[in-house]
mmCIF file of C-alpha atoms in Angstrom:
data_model
loop_
_atom_site.group_PDB
_atom_site.id
_atom_site.type_symbol
_atom_site.label_atom_id
_atom_site.label_comp_id
_atom_site.label_asym_id
_atom_site.label_seq_id
_atom_site.Cartn_x
_atom_site.Cartn_y
_atom_site.Cartn_z
ATOM 1 C CA MET A 1 -6.258 146.430 89.214
ATOM 2 C CA ASN A 2 -6.726 149.932 87.903
ATOM 3 C CA THR A 3 -4.273 152.559 89.010
ATOM 4 C CA ASP A 4 -5.311 156.027 90.090
ATOM 5 C CA ILE A 5 -3.354 159.220 90.270
ATOM 6 C CA THR A 6 -3.767 159.171 94.038
ATOM 7 C CA ASP A 7 -2.372 155.664 94.327
ATOM 8 C CA PRO A 8 0.025 155.576 97.305
ATOM 9 C CA TRP A 9 2.104 152.810 95.702
ATOM 10 C CA CYS A 10 2.682 154.910 92.592
ATOM 11 C CA GLY A 11 1.043 152.635 90.092
ATOM 12 C CA THR A 12 2.681 149.336 90.911
ATOM 13 C CA ASP A 13 0.443 146.623 89.571
ATOM 14 C CA VAL A 14 -0.230 143.678 91.798
ATOM 15 C CA PRO A 15 -1.672 140.655 90.027
ATOM 16 C CA GLU A 16 -4.996 139.562 91.420
ATOM 17 C CA SER A 17 -4.929 136.031 92.700
ATOM 18 C CA SER A 18 -7.868 134.025 91.513
ATOM 19 C CA ASN A 19 -8.527 130.703 93.084
ATOM 20 C CA ASP A 20 -11.468 129.209 91.303
ATOM 21 C CA LYS A 21 -11.235 126.079 93.359
ATOM 22 C CA CYS A 22 -12.059 127.793 96.678
ATOM 23 C CA LYS A 23 -14.820 130.422 96.502
ATOM 24 C CA ASN A 24 -16.119 130.074 100.074
ATOM 25 C CA CYS A 25 -12.930 129.612 102.035
ATOM 26 C CA PHE A 26 -9.987 131.581 103.348
ATOM 27 C CA GLU A 27 -6.717 131.883 101.482
ATOM 28 C CA ASP A 28 -4.719 130.944 104.551
ATOM 29 C CA SER A 29 -6.791 128.064 105.831
ATOM 30 C CA PHE A 30 -5.062 126.037 108.503
ATOM 31 C CA VAL A 31 -7.254 123.025 107.909
ATOM 32 C CA GLU A 32 -6.612 121.375 104.576
ATOM 33 C CA ASN A 33 -9.037 119.132 102.751
ATOM 34 C CA GLN A 34 -11.596 118.862 105.518
ATOM 35 C CA THR A 35 -14.988 118.594 103.882
ATOM 36 C CA GLN A 36 -17.085 117.266 106.734
ATOM 37 C CA HIS A 37 -17.910 119.284 109.821
ATOM 38 C CA ILE A 38 -17.526 117.468 113.146
ATOM 39 C CA LYS A 39 -19.955 118.511 115.902
ATOM 40 C CA LEU A 40 -18.844 118.788 119.475
ATOM 41 C CA ALA A 41 -20.338 116.494 122.092
ATOM 42 C CA ASP A 42 -22.261 119.234 123.926
ATOM 43 C CA SER A 43 -23.374 121.217 120.868
ATOM 44 C CA GLU A 44 -27.057 120.244 121.218
ATOM 45 C CA GLU A 45 -27.071 121.339 124.856
ATOM 46 C CA TYR A 46 -25.367 124.598 123.933
ATOM 47 C CA LEU A 47 -27.911 125.271 121.195
ATOM 48 C CA GLU A 48 -30.796 124.646 123.601
ATOM 49 C CA LYS A 49 -29.340 127.174 126.052
ATOM 50 C CA LEU A 50 -28.986 129.700 123.249
ATOM 51 C CA TYR A 51 -32.601 129.173 122.162
ATOM 52 C CA SER A 52 -33.835 129.586 125.744
ATOM 53 C CA ARG A 53 -31.880 132.849 126.061
ATOM 54 C CA LEU A 54 -33.345 134.009 122.758
ATOM 55 C CA LYS A 55 -36.876 133.306 124.017
ATOM 56 C CA ASN A 56 -36.156 135.254 127.224
ATOM 57 C CA LEU A 57 -34.876 138.183 125.208
ATOM 58 C CA GLN A 58 -37.913 138.118 122.952
ATOM 59 C CA LYS A 59 -40.257 138.141 125.960
ATOM 60 C CA ALA A 60 -38.516 141.194 127.433
ATOM 61 C CA SER A 61 -38.502 142.975 124.095
ATOM 62 C CA SER A 62 -41.965 144.413 124.725
ATOM 63 C CA LYS A 63 -40.645 146.352 127.728
ATOM 64 C CA LYS A 64 -37.635 147.461 125.744
ATOM 65 C CA ASP A 65 -39.882 148.466 122.860
ATOM 66 C CA LEU A 66 -41.971 150.555 125.226
ATOM 67 C CA VAL A 67 -38.922 152.324 126.634
ATOM 68 C CA THR A 68 -37.500 152.803 123.153
ATOM 69 C CA SER A 69 -40.748 154.224 121.808
ATOM 70 C CA LEU A 70 -41.025 156.599 124.780
ATOM 71 C CA PHE A 71 -37.459 157.743 124.233
ATOM 72 C CA GLU A 72 -38.112 158.316 120.529
ATOM 73 C CA ALA A 73 -41.296 160.253 121.313
ATOM 74 C CA LYS A 74 -39.362 162.430 123.759
ATOM 75 C CA GLU A 75 -36.636 163.092 121.206
ATOM 76 C CA ASP A 76 -39.234 163.919 118.541
ATOM 77 C CA SER A 77 -41.018 166.388 120.801
ATOM 78 C CA ILE A 78 -37.735 168.073 121.723
ATOM 79 C CA ALA A 79 -36.783 168.319 118.057
ATOM 80 C CA ARG A 80 -40.235 169.709 117.236
ATOM 81 C CA LEU A 81 -39.905 172.369 119.932
ATOM 82 C CA ILE A 82 -36.484 173.377 118.694
ATOM 83 C CA THR A 83 -37.430 173.546 115.026
ATOM 84 C CA SER A 84 -40.921 175.007 115.443
ATOM 85 C CA GLY A 85 -39.564 178.493 115.968
ATOM 86 C CA CYS A 86 -41.878 179.300 118.858
ATOM 87 C CA LYS A 87 -40.569 181.592 121.541
ATOM 88 C CA LEU A 88 -39.742 179.794 124.731
ATOM 89 C CA GLU A 89 -39.118 183.096 126.499
ATOM 90 C CA THR A 90 -42.091 184.821 128.034
ATOM 91 C CA GLU A 91 -42.777 188.475 127.439
ATOM 92 C CA GLU A 92 -41.490 189.214 130.915
ATOM 93 C CA GLU A 93 -38.104 187.683 130.126
ATOM 94 C CA THR A 94 -37.421 189.640 126.929
ATOM 95 C CA GLU A 95 -34.459 191.918 127.312
ATOM 96 C CA LEU A 96 -35.002 195.644 127.555
ATOM 97 C CA THR A 97 -32.810 198.259 125.965
ATOM 98 C CA SER A 98 -30.510 199.677 128.573
ATOM 99 C CA ASN A 99 -28.682 202.942 128.909
ATOM 100 C CA PRO A 100 -24.970 202.115 129.213
ATOM 101 C CA LEU A 101 -24.240 205.210 131.310
ATOM 102 C CA ILE A 102 -26.918 204.424 133.901
ATOM 103 C CA ARG A 103 -25.905 200.801 133.825
ATOM 104 C CA HIS A 104 -22.316 201.818 134.649
ATOM 105 C CA ILE A 105 -23.164 204.421 137.297
ATOM 106 C CA ALA A 106 -26.056 202.654 139.047
ATOM 107 C CA PRO A 107 -26.446 199.086 137.808
ATOM 108 C CA HIS A 108 -28.926 198.269 140.574
ATOM 109 C CA LEU A 109 -31.366 200.758 139.047
ATOM 110 C CA GLN A 110 -31.145 199.438 135.489
ATOM 111 C CA ALA A 111 -33.493 196.548 134.703
ATOM 112 C CA LEU A 112 -32.403 193.944 132.194
ATOM 113 C CA THR A 113 -35.799 192.290 131.719
ATOM 114 C CA ALA A 114 -39.410 193.388 132.107
ATOM 115 C CA ASN A 115 -39.754 191.155 135.152
ATOM 116 C CA GLU A 116 -36.866 192.962 136.863
ATOM 117 C CA LEU A 117 -38.422 196.281 135.907
ATOM 118 C CA VAL A 118 -41.593 195.404 137.830
ATOM 119 C CA HIS A 119 -39.570 194.712 140.972
ATOM 120 C CA LEU A 120 -37.607 197.936 140.538
ATOM 121 C CA LEU A 121 -40.818 199.911 140.191
ATOM 122 C CA LYS A 122 -42.216 198.350 143.364
ATOM 123 C CA ALA A 123 -39.102 199.425 145.234
ATOM 124 C CA ASP A 124 -39.069 202.927 143.729
ATOM 125 C CA VAL A 125 -39.643 205.182 146.764
ATOM 126 C CA LEU A 126 -39.862 208.375 144.718
ATOM 127 C CA GLN A 127 -42.737 206.975 142.712
ATOM 128 C CA ILE A 128 -44.576 205.963 145.898
ATOM 129 C CA VAL A 129 -44.122 209.459 147.381
ATOM 130 C CA ASN A 130 -45.257 211.053 144.128
ATOM 131 C CA GLU A 131 -48.387 208.885 143.987
ATOM 132 C CA SER A 132 -49.275 209.684 147.602
ATOM 133 C CA MET A 133 -48.876 213.416 146.914
ATOM 134 C CA GLN A 134 -51.136 213.142 143.871
ATOM 135 C CA GLU A 135 -53.762 211.331 145.936
ATOM 136 C CA GLU A 136 -53.609 214.064 148.599
ATOM 137 C CA GLU A 137 -54.012 216.756 145.942
ATOM 138 C CA GLU A 138 -56.996 214.928 144.466
ATOM 139 C CA ILE A 139 -58.569 214.687 147.922
ATOM 140 C CA ASP A 140 -57.916 218.400 148.546
ATOM 141 C CA ILE A 141 -59.428 219.340 145.198
ATOM 142 C CA GLN A 142 -62.443 217.163 145.869
ATOM 143 C CA THR A 143 -63.005 218.699 149.312
ATOM 144 C CA LEU A 144 -62.687 222.207 147.857
ATOM 145 C CA THR A 145 -65.210 221.451 145.154
ATOM 146 C CA ASP A 146 -67.539 219.951 147.744
ATOM 147 C CA LYS A 147 -67.249 223.109 149.885
ATOM 148 C CA GLU A 148 -67.872 225.342 146.894
ATOM 149 C CA THR A 149 -70.956 223.395 145.924
ATOM 150 C CA THR A 150 -72.292 223.582 149.483
ATOM 151 C CA ASN A 151 -71.567 227.343 149.639
ATOM 152 C CA TYR A 152 -73.264 227.875 146.294
ATOM 153 C CA GLN A 153 -76.303 225.917 147.417
ATOM 154 C CA SER A 154 -76.489 227.790 150.712
ATOM 155 C CA LYS A 155 -76.456 231.181 148.915
ATOM 156 C CA GLU A 156 -79.424 230.250 146.837
#
């Protein structure tokens, strides 16, 4: 036995016991000098039961193989999705830059994602009022231009 520096027994050499007479047996065998194996009375019956169980297991292995292959395919697809580097977030779910002051003063007005921003814009009353005023101005301008064109045509 070679000793190492990390030997916990600090280099004490233990002689290796070599029994050339017994290569395929235990050192502390409780049965001495028994060379012939004695079969039990019901060993043939026991072996037949074991073989029948083995056949049943081999028949059901096709179902287990199917489940195992489906599980492996699922794990492979999950691993492929994780390692592929594709974005699982949609463009609507990407985070927006936020103003910390507005977020502190009025957090209900600060959108965190683009999807939230759409809902905030729908609920923005000032924008709705502003758009309606612009539409009214466009209608007024259009009516004025229509009147001017009719007046110009009537003068001719």
